[in-house]
CSV table of C-alpha atoms in Angstrom, one decimal:
chain,number,residue,atom,x,y,z
X,54,MET,CA,72.2,91.9,138.2
X,55,PRO,CA,74.0,89.4,135.8
X,56,ARG,CA,76.9,91.6,134.8
X,57,MET,CA,77.9,93.0,138.2
X,58,SER,CA,80.5,90.3,138.8
X,59,GLN,CA,82.7,92.0,136.1
X,60,ASN,CA,85.3,94.6,136.7
X,61,PHE,CA,84.2,98.0,135.4
X,62,THR,CA,86.8,100.7,134.7
X,63,VAL,CA,85.6,104.4,134.2
X,64,ALA,CA,88.0,106.6,132.4
X,65,GLY,CA,87.4,110.1,133.8
X,66,GLY,CA,86.4,111.5,137.2
X,67,GLY,CA,83.9,114.1,136.0
X,68,ILE,CA,80.2,114.2,136.4
X,69,ALA,CA,79.5,111.4,133.9
X,70,GLY,CA,82.2,109.2,135.2
X,71,LEU,CA,81.4,109.5,138.9
X,72,ALA,CA,77.6,109.2,138.4
X,73,VAL,CA,78.2,105.9,136.5
X,74,ALA,CA,80.6,104.7,139.1
X,75,LEU,CA,78.2,105.6,141.9
X,76,GLY,CA,75.3,103.7,140.2
X,77,LEU,CA,77.5,100.7,139.7
X,78,ALA,CA,78.9,100.7,143.2
X,79,ARG,CA,75.3,100.9,144.5
X,80,GLN,CA,74.7,97.7,142.6
X,81,ASP,CA,77.7,96.0,144.4
X,82,ALA,CA,79.7,96.0,141.2
X,83,SER,CA,83.5,96.3,141.2
X,84,VAL,CA,84.3,99.6,139.7
X,85,THR,CA,87.4,101.7,139.4
X,86,VAL,CA,87.6,105.4,138.3
X,87,LEU,CA,90.8,106.4,136.6
X,88,GLU,CA,91.4,110.1,136.8
X,89,GLN,CA,94.5,111.7,135.3
X,90,ALA,CA,94.6,114.7,137.7
X,91,ASP,CA,96.2,114.6,141.1
X,92,ALA,CA,92.8,114.9,142.8
X,93,ILE,CA,89.0,114.6,142.1
X,94,LYS,CA,88.3,118.3,141.9
X,95,GLU,CA,86.8,120.9,139.7
X,96,VAL,CA,87.8,124.5,139.1
X,97,GLY,CA,85.3,127.2,140.1
X,98,ALA,CA,82.3,127.3,137.8
X,99,GLY,CA,78.5,126.9,138.1
X,100,LEU,CA,76.0,124.7,136.4
X,101,GLN,CA,72.3,124.3,136.2
X,102,ILE,CA,70.7,121.0,137.3
X,103,SER,CA,67.3,121.0,135.7
X,104,PRO,CA,64.5,118.5,136.8
X,105,ASN,CA,65.5,115.8,134.3
X,106,GLY,CA,69.0,115.7,135.8
X,107,LEU,CA,67.8,116.0,139.4
X,108,ARG,CA,65.7,112.9,138.9
X,109,VAL,CA,68.9,110.9,138.2
X,110,LEU,CA,70.6,112.4,141.3
X,111,GLU,CA,67.5,111.4,143.4
X,112,SER,CA,67.8,107.8,142.1
X,113,LEU,CA,71.4,107.8,143.1
X,114,GLY,CA,70.5,108.9,146.6
X,115,VAL,CA,72.2,112.3,146.5
X,116,GLY,CA,69.2,114.5,145.8
X,117,ASP,CA,69.1,116.0,149.3
X,118,ALA,CA,72.8,116.7,149.3
X,119,ILE,CA,72.4,118.6,146.0
X,120,ARG,CA,69.6,120.6,147.4
X,121,ALA,CA,71.6,121.4,150.5
X,122,CYS,CA,74.5,122.9,148.5
X,123,GLY,CA,72.5,124.4,145.7
X,124,VAL,CA,70.2,127.3,145.1
X,125,GLN,CA,66.7,126.6,143.9
X,126,ALA,CA,65.9,128.5,140.8
X,127,LYS,CA,62.8,130.5,140.4
X,128,ALA,CA,63.0,131.9,136.9
X,129,VAL,CA,65.0,132.8,133.8
X,130,GLU,CA,65.0,136.5,133.1
X,131,LEU,CA,65.7,137.7,129.5
X,132,ARG,CA,67.1,141.2,129.5
X,133,ASP,CA,68.3,143.7,126.9
X,134,TYR,CA,71.9,144.6,127.1
X,135,ARG,CA,71.3,148.2,127.6
X,136,ARG,CA,67.8,148.8,128.8
X,137,SER,CA,66.8,148.1,132.4
X,138,GLY,CA,63.9,145.7,133.3
X,139,VAL,CA,63.0,142.3,132.2
X,140,VAL,CA,62.2,141.5,128.5
X,141,ALA,CA,60.6,138.1,129.2
X,142,GLN,CA,60.5,135.7,132.1
X,143,ILE,CA,60.3,131.9,132.2
X,144,ARG,CA,59.2,130.6,135.6
X,145,LEU,CA,61.2,127.6,136.3
X,146,ARG,CA,59.2,126.4,139.3
X,147,GLN,CA,56.4,125.6,136.9
X,148,THR,CA,58.6,123.3,134.8
X,149,GLY,CA,59.3,119.6,135.2
X,150,GLY,CA,56.8,118.9,137.9
X,151,ASP,CA,57.7,119.0,141.5
X,152,THR,CA,61.4,118.0,141.1
X,153,GLY,CA,62.9,121.4,141.2
X,154,TYR,CA,65.6,123.3,139.3
X,155,TYR,CA,68.8,124.2,141.0
X,156,PHE,CA,72.0,126.2,140.5
X,157,VAL,CA,75.0,124.2,141.8
X,158,HIS,CA,78.7,124.9,142.0
X,159,ARG,CA,80.4,122.3,139.8
X,160,ALA,CA,83.0,121.6,142.6
X,161,ASP,CA,80.1,120.8,145.0
X,162,LEU,CA,78.5,118.3,142.6
X,163,ILE,CA,81.8,116.6,142.0
X,164,GLU,CA,82.4,116.3,145.7
X,165,VAL,CA,78.9,115.0,146.4
X,166,LEU,CA,79.3,112.3,143.7
X,167,ALA,CA,82.9,111.4,144.5
X,168,SER,CA,82.1,111.0,148.2
X,169,ALA,CA,79.0,108.9,147.6
X,170,ALA,CA,80.8,106.7,145.1
X,171,ARG,CA,83.7,106.0,147.5
X,172,ASP,CA,81.3,105.3,150.3
X,173,ALA,CA,79.5,102.9,148.2
X,174,GLY,CA,82.7,101.0,147.4
X,175,ALA,CA,84.1,102.5,144.2
X,176,LYS,CA,87.8,102.9,143.9
X,177,VAL,CA,89.3,106.1,142.6
X,178,ARG,CA,92.9,106.0,141.3
X,179,LEU,CA,94.5,109.3,140.6
X,180,LEU,CA,97.2,110.3,138.1
X,181,GLN,CA,96.0,107.5,135.8
X,182,LYS,CA,95.3,107.4,132.1
X,183,VAL,CA,93.8,104.6,129.9
X,184,ASP,CA,96.8,103.1,128.2
X,185,SER,CA,96.8,101.7,124.7
X,186,VAL,CA,97.0,98.1,126.0
X,187,SER,CA,93.9,98.5,128.2
X,188,LEU,CA,92.0,100.3,125.4
X,189,ASN,CA,92.8,97.7,122.8
X,190,ALA,CA,91.9,94.9,125.2
X,191,ALA,CA,88.5,96.5,125.8
X,192,LEU,CA,87.8,97.2,122.1
X,193,ASN,CA,88.6,93.6,121.3
X,194,MET,CA,86.9,92.2,124.4
X,195,LYS,CA,90.1,90.5,125.6
X,196,MET,CA,90.3,90.0,129.3
X,197,HIS,CA,93.7,90.2,131.0
X,198,CYS,CA,95.1,89.3,134.4
X,199,GLY,CA,98.3,90.3,136.2
X,200,PRO,CA,99.8,93.2,137.9
X,201,ALA,CA,98.6,95.7,135.3
X,202,PHE,CA,95.0,96.7,135.9
X,203,GLN,CA,92.9,95.6,132.9
X,204,PRO,CA,89.3,96.5,132.5
X,205,GLU,CA,86.7,93.9,131.5
X,206,VAL,CA,84.3,96.8,130.7
X,207,LEU,CA,85.7,100.2,129.9
X,208,ILE,CA,83.5,103.3,130.2
X,209,GLY,CA,84.8,106.3,128.4
X,210,ALA,CA,83.8,109.3,130.4
X,211,ASP,CA,86.9,111.3,129.4
X,212,GLY,CA,85.2,114.4,127.9
X,213,VAL,CA,85.5,116.3,124.7
X,214,ARG,CA,89.2,115.3,124.4
X,215,SER,CA,88.3,111.6,124.8
X,216,VAL,CA,90.9,109.0,123.9
X,217,VAL,CA,88.1,106.3,123.9
X,218,ARG,CA,85.9,108.0,121.4
X,219,PRO,CA,88.4,108.1,118.4
X,220,ALA,CA,89.3,104.5,119.2
X,221,ILE,CA,85.7,103.6,118.5
X,222,ASN,CA,84.8,106.0,115.8
X,223,GLY,CA,88.1,107.2,114.2
X,224,SER,CA,89.3,110.7,114.1
X,225,GLU,CA,86.6,113.4,113.8
X,226,ALA,CA,87.6,117.1,113.6
X,227,PRO,CA,85.4,119.6,115.5
X,228,PHE,CA,84.8,123.0,114.0
X,229,PHE,CA,85.0,126.4,115.6
X,230,THR,CA,81.7,128.1,115.9
X,231,GLY,CA,83.0,131.6,115.7
X,232,GLN,CA,82.3,132.1,119.4
X,233,VAL,CA,84.3,132.2,122.6
X,234,ALA,CA,83.2,132.1,126.2
X,235,TRP,CA,84.5,133.5,129.4
X,236,ARG,CA,83.6,132.2,132.8
X,237,ALA,CA,84.2,133.7,136.3
X,238,ILE,CA,82.9,133.7,139.8
X,239,VAL,CA,82.2,137.1,141.4
X,240,PRO,CA,80.6,138.4,144.6
X,241,ASN,CA,76.8,139.0,144.4
X,242,VAL,CA,77.2,142.8,144.5
X,243,LEU,CA,73.8,143.1,142.8
X,244,LYS,CA,72.1,141.1,145.5
X,245,GLN,CA,70.6,139.0,142.6
X,246,PRO,CA,67.9,136.7,143.7
X,247,SER,CA,67.7,133.0,142.6
X,248,VAL,CA,67.1,133.7,138.9
X,249,VAL,CA,69.1,133.3,135.8
X,250,ARG,CA,69.6,136.7,134.1
X,251,VAL,CA,70.5,136.6,130.4
X,252,TYR,CA,71.7,139.9,129.0
X,253,MET,CA,71.2,139.9,125.2
X,254,GLY,CA,73.2,142.1,122.9
X,255,PRO,CA,74.6,142.3,119.3
X,256,LYS,CA,76.7,139.3,118.7
X,257,ARG,CA,77.2,138.8,122.5
X,258,HIS,CA,75.2,137.6,125.6
X,259,LEU,CA,76.0,137.2,129.3
X,260,VAL,CA,74.4,134.7,131.7
X,261,VAL,CA,74.5,135.3,135.5
X,262,TYR,CA,73.1,133.2,138.4
X,263,PRO,CA,73.8,132.8,142.1
X,264,LEU,CA,75.5,129.8,143.7
X,265,ARG,CA,75.8,128.3,147.2
X,266,ASP,CA,74.2,130.6,149.7
X,267,GLY,CA,73.6,133.2,147.1
X,268,SER,CA,76.7,135.2,148.1
X,269,ILE,CA,78.5,134.6,144.8
X,270,LEU,CA,77.4,134.7,141.1
X,271,ASN,CA,78.5,132.5,138.2
X,272,VAL,CA,79.1,134.6,135.1
X,273,VAL,CA,79.4,133.2,131.5
X,274,ALA,CA,79.9,135.6,128.7
X,275,VAL,CA,79.8,134.6,125.0
X,276,LYS,CA,81.0,136.6,122.1
X,277,GLU,CA,81.2,136.1,118.3
X,278,ARG,CA,84.7,136.6,117.0
X,279,ALA,CA,86.9,135.4,114.2
X,280,GLN,CA,89.9,134.6,116.5
X,281,TRP,CA,89.4,131.4,118.4
X,282,ALA,CA,90.5,130.2,121.8
X,283,ALA,CA,91.6,126.6,122.5
X,284,GLU,CA,88.8,124.2,123.5
X,285,GLY,CA,88.7,123.5,127.2
X,286,TRP,CA,88.4,125.5,130.4
X,287,SER,CA,92.0,125.8,131.5
X,288,GLN,CA,93.0,128.9,129.5
X,289,ARG,CA,93.3,132.0,131.6
X,290,ASP,CA,92.6,135.4,130.2
X,291,ASP,CA,93.1,139.0,131.3
X,292,PRO,CA,89.8,140.4,132.7
X,293,SER,CA,90.3,143.6,130.8
X,294,ASN,CA,89.7,141.6,127.6
X,295,LEU,CA,86.3,140.6,128.8
X,296,ARG,CA,85.5,144.1,130.1
X,297,ALA,CA,86.4,145.6,126.7
X,298,SER,CA,84.2,143.1,124.9
X,299,PHE,CA,81.1,144.0,127.0
X,300,HIS,CA,82.0,147.7,127.6
X,301,ASP,CA,78.6,149.0,126.2
X,302,PHE,CA,76.4,146.7,128.3
X,303,GLY,CA,74.4,148.4,131.1
X,304,SER,CA,75.3,149.4,134.5
X,305,ASP,CA,74.6,146.0,136.2
X,306,VAL,CA,76.9,144.2,134.0
X,307,GLN,CA,79.6,146.8,134.5
X,308,LYS,CA,79.3,146.3,138.2
X,309,LEU,CA,79.7,142.5,137.8
X,310,LEU,CA,82.7,142.8,135.3
X,311,SER,CA,84.5,145.2,137.7
X,312,GLN,CA,84.5,142.5,140.3
X,313,ILE,CA,86.3,139.9,138.1
X,314,GLN,CA,89.8,139.1,139.3
X,315,ASP,CA,90.3,135.7,137.7
X,316,VAL,CA,88.7,134.6,134.3
X,317,HIS,CA,89.0,131.7,132.0
X,318,VAL,CA,88.3,131.7,128.2
X,319,TRP,CA,87.6,128.9,125.8
X,320,GLY,CA,86.6,128.5,122.1
X,321,LEU,CA,83.2,127.0,121.4
X,322,PHE,CA,83.5,124.1,119.0
X,323,ARG,CA,80.8,121.9,117.5
X,324,HIS,CA,81.3,118.1,117.6
X,325,PRO,CA,79.1,115.6,115.9
X,326,VAL,CA,77.1,113.2,118.1
X,327,ALA,CA,79.2,110.0,118.0
X,328,GLU,CA,78.0,107.6,115.3
X,329,LYS,CA,79.1,104.6,117.4
X,330,TRP,CA,78.8,104.7,121.1
X,331,TYR,CA,80.4,101.4,121.8
X,332,LYS,CA,82.8,98.8,120.5
X,333,GLY,CA,83.8,95.5,122.1
X,334,SER,CA,83.5,96.1,125.8
X,335,ALA,CA,84.1,99.9,125.6
X,336,VAL,CA,81.3,102.4,125.7
X,337,LEU,CA,81.0,106.2,125.8
X,338,VAL,CA,79.1,108.5,128.1
X,339,GLY,CA,78.6,112.3,128.5
X,340,ASP,CA,80.7,114.7,126.5
X,341,ALA,CA,82.8,111.9,125.1
X,342,ALA,CA,79.7,110.7,123.2
X,343,HIS,CA,77.9,114.1,122.6
X,344,PRO,CA,79.5,117.4,123.5
X,345,THR,CA,77.0,120.3,123.6
X,346,LEU,CA,77.3,124.0,123.4
X,347,PRO,CA,76.4,125.8,126.7
X,348,PHE,CA,73.2,127.5,125.3
X,349,LEU,CA,70.6,125.3,127.0
X,350,ALA,CA,72.6,124.4,130.2
X,351,GLN,CA,72.2,120.7,129.6
X,352,GLY,CA,75.8,119.3,129.5
X,353,ALA,CA,75.7,118.0,133.1
X,354,ASN,CA,72.1,116.8,132.8
X,355,MET,CA,72.8,114.8,129.7
X,356,ALA,CA,75.8,113.2,131.4
X,357,LEU,CA,73.5,112.3,134.4
X,358,GLU,CA,70.8,110.8,132.0
X,359,ASP,CA,73.5,108.8,130.2
X,360,ALA,CA,74.8,107.4,133.5
X,361,TYR,CA,71.4,106.2,134.6
X,362,ALA,CA,70.6,104.6,131.2
X,363,LEU,CA,73.9,102.8,131.0
X,364,ASN,CA,73.7,101.5,134.6
X,365,ALA,CA,70.1,100.4,134.1
X,366,GLU,CA,71.1,98.3,131.1
X,367,PHE,CA,74.1,96.8,133.0
X,368,ALA,CA,71.7,95.7,135.7
X,369,ARG,CA,69.0,94.1,133.5
X,370,ASN,CA,70.7,92.8,130.4
X,371,GLN,CA,72.9,89.8,130.4
X,372,ASP,CA,74.4,90.3,127.0
X,373,LEU,CA,76.9,93.2,127.0
X,374,GLN,CA,76.4,94.1,123.3
X,375,SER,CA,72.7,94.1,123.7
X,376,ALA,CA,73.0,96.4,126.8
X,377,PHE,CA,75.2,98.8,124.9
X,378,ASN,CA,72.8,98.8,121.9
X,379,THR,CA,69.7,99.6,123.9
X,380,TYR,CA,71.7,102.3,125.8
X,381,GLN,CA,72.6,104.0,122.5
X,382,GLN,CA,69.0,103.7,121.3
X,383,VAL,CA,67.7,105.4,124.4
X,384,ARG,CA,70.2,108.2,124.4
X,385,GLN,CA,71.3,109.1,120.9
X,386,ASP,CA,68.2,110.7,119.6
X,387,ARG,CA,67.5,112.7,122.8
X,388,ALA,CA,71.0,113.9,123.0
X,389,SER,CA,70.9,114.9,119.3
X,390,ARG,CA,67.7,116.8,120.0
X,391,VAL,CA,69.1,118.6,123.0
X,392,ILE,CA,72.2,119.6,121.0
X,393,GLU,CA,70.3,121.0,118.1
X,394,ALA,CA,68.1,123.0,120.5
X,395,ALA,CA,71.3,124.4,122.1
X,396,ASN,CA,72.8,125.2,118.7
X,397,GLY,CA,69.7,127.1,117.8
X,398,ASN,CA,69.6,129.3,120.9
X,399,ALA,CA,72.7,131.5,120.3
X,400,TRP,CA,71.3,133.5,117.4
X,401,LYS,CA,68.3,134.4,119.5
X,402,TYR,CA,70.5,136.1,122.1
X,403,HIS,CA,72.8,137.8,119.5
X,404,LEU,CA,70.5,139.8,117.2
X,405,SER,CA,72.7,142.6,115.7
X,406,SER,CA,69.9,144.7,113.9
X,407,ALA,CA,68.4,147.1,116.4
X,408,PRO,CA,64.9,147.0,114.8
X,409,LEU,CA,64.9,143.2,114.6
X,410,ARG,CA,66.1,143.0,118.2
X,411,PHE,CA,63.4,145.4,119.4
X,412,GLY,CA,60.7,143.4,117.6
X,413,ALA,CA,61.9,140.1,118.9
X,414,HIS,CA,62.1,141.4,122.4
X,415,LEU,CA,58.7,143.0,122.2
X,416,GLY,CA,57.3,139.6,120.9
X,417,MET,CA,58.9,137.6,123.7
X,418,GLY,CA,57.6,140.1,126.3
X,419,LEU,CA,54.1,139.9,125.1
X,420,VAL,CA,54.1,136.1,125.2
X,421,SER,CA,55.7,136.2,128.7
X,422,ARG,CA,53.1,138.6,130.0
X,423,PHE,CA,49.9,137.3,128.3
X,424,ALA,CA,50.7,133.6,127.6
X,425,PRO,CA,53.3,132.6,130.2
X,426,GLN,CA,52.3,129.0,130.0
X,427,LYS,CA,53.3,128.9,126.3
X,428,LEU,CA,56.9,129.8,127.3
X,429,VAL,CA,57.0,127.3,130.1
X,430,GLY,CA,55.4,124.6,128.0
X,431,SER,CA,58.0,124.9,125.4
X,432,PHE,CA,60.4,123.1,127.7
X,433,ASP,CA,58.2,120.2,128.8
X,434,TRP,CA,60.0,117.9,126.3
X,435,LEU,CA,63.3,118.7,128.1
X,436,TYR,CA,62.6,119.1,131.8
X,437,GLY,CA,59.6,116.8,132.0
X,438,TYR,CA,61.4,113.8,130.7
X,439,ASP,CA,62.1,111.1,133.3
X,440,ILE,CA,64.7,108.6,132.3
X,441,THR,CA,64.1,106.6,135.3
X,442,ARG,CA,60.7,105.7,133.8
X,443,ASP,CA,61.8,105.3,130.1
X,444,PRO,CA,60.1,102.2,128.8
X,445,LEU,CA,63.0,101.0,126.8
X,446,LEU,CA,65.0,100.8,130.1
X,447,THR,CA,62.2,99.5,132.4
X,448,GLY,CA,60.7,97.0,129.8
X,449,SER,CA,57.3,98.5,130.6
X,450,ASP,CA,54.7,100.6,128.8
X,451,VAL,CA,54.9,103.5,131.3
């Protein structure tokens, strides 16, 4: 492990940053996480850990902890916004081999990663930001000593509002997609089993799945509209706005919406995948490199894959620039493919024409009923991928 004697600084205490820190600490590296908040925490929200992401968590030694706090998913159910019953079903237990697919509360994943990273020796410093001196030092590969903490390797895991990304790539303006999303946690008044339900309607859709012991449901509702909400998850909204936007959905949805007491809203923006993922001794991971829309549930999984790839290169490559270059080669095309697939999913859920929607739903239902393996197999490229066996990282032909 030739590079492990250096000081690694991770900007950001989210999923990407903590996964990188845990991997480095497990290799006896000196690693410090800088988090600008007053605690390592996450507001209430759910996420989906698919087999490709769970493989990384297994390699980090926290797979059992995730299974213990998560709900194993059985299927995705696609439903019409008004009609009862299932339009089509994708059986998730048939995807990605035996690894499993889990619904996890974001706060639980953060807690598991943070605790494991601290136990492995990573330092976490709160109320911290990467200052311009530290950033310039990393970009120019200048090592500093003294009372101010200066990174020898800076890992930008600071999300869609990254300060590290523009320092590497210059300013890039995202554009509003014409869609906003609400998210909330509600009691499981429907007694919904361990499935994802996607209610599809004109210019809108709503995704629901259980968390923790199944007593609560994660709700994400997306609507097309001209007015945009600020990017990020911190903006609160009046639940009545969400209820009004989905007033014509069926009775199950109305039961869920009636339970909402606290809801957040954010605008969905598209960002290009970063052209450059590194400069000097600074490198990007997760949303800082490739933000994705939430239509394939892969944001957390892509962050985990990034973390594994970067740590693998740190461990095996003596030359930092070569390590960064291989890391970008391994990740850039895959991240781009995932993002394009996510971008292409929204229209399938938002068909406005009633005849077109009826025909599309009928077609999906026939495939689901008579050729279910075709639906399941369409996700093999995504869920079946195992970054821990990627030949560019292992140097093998596996």
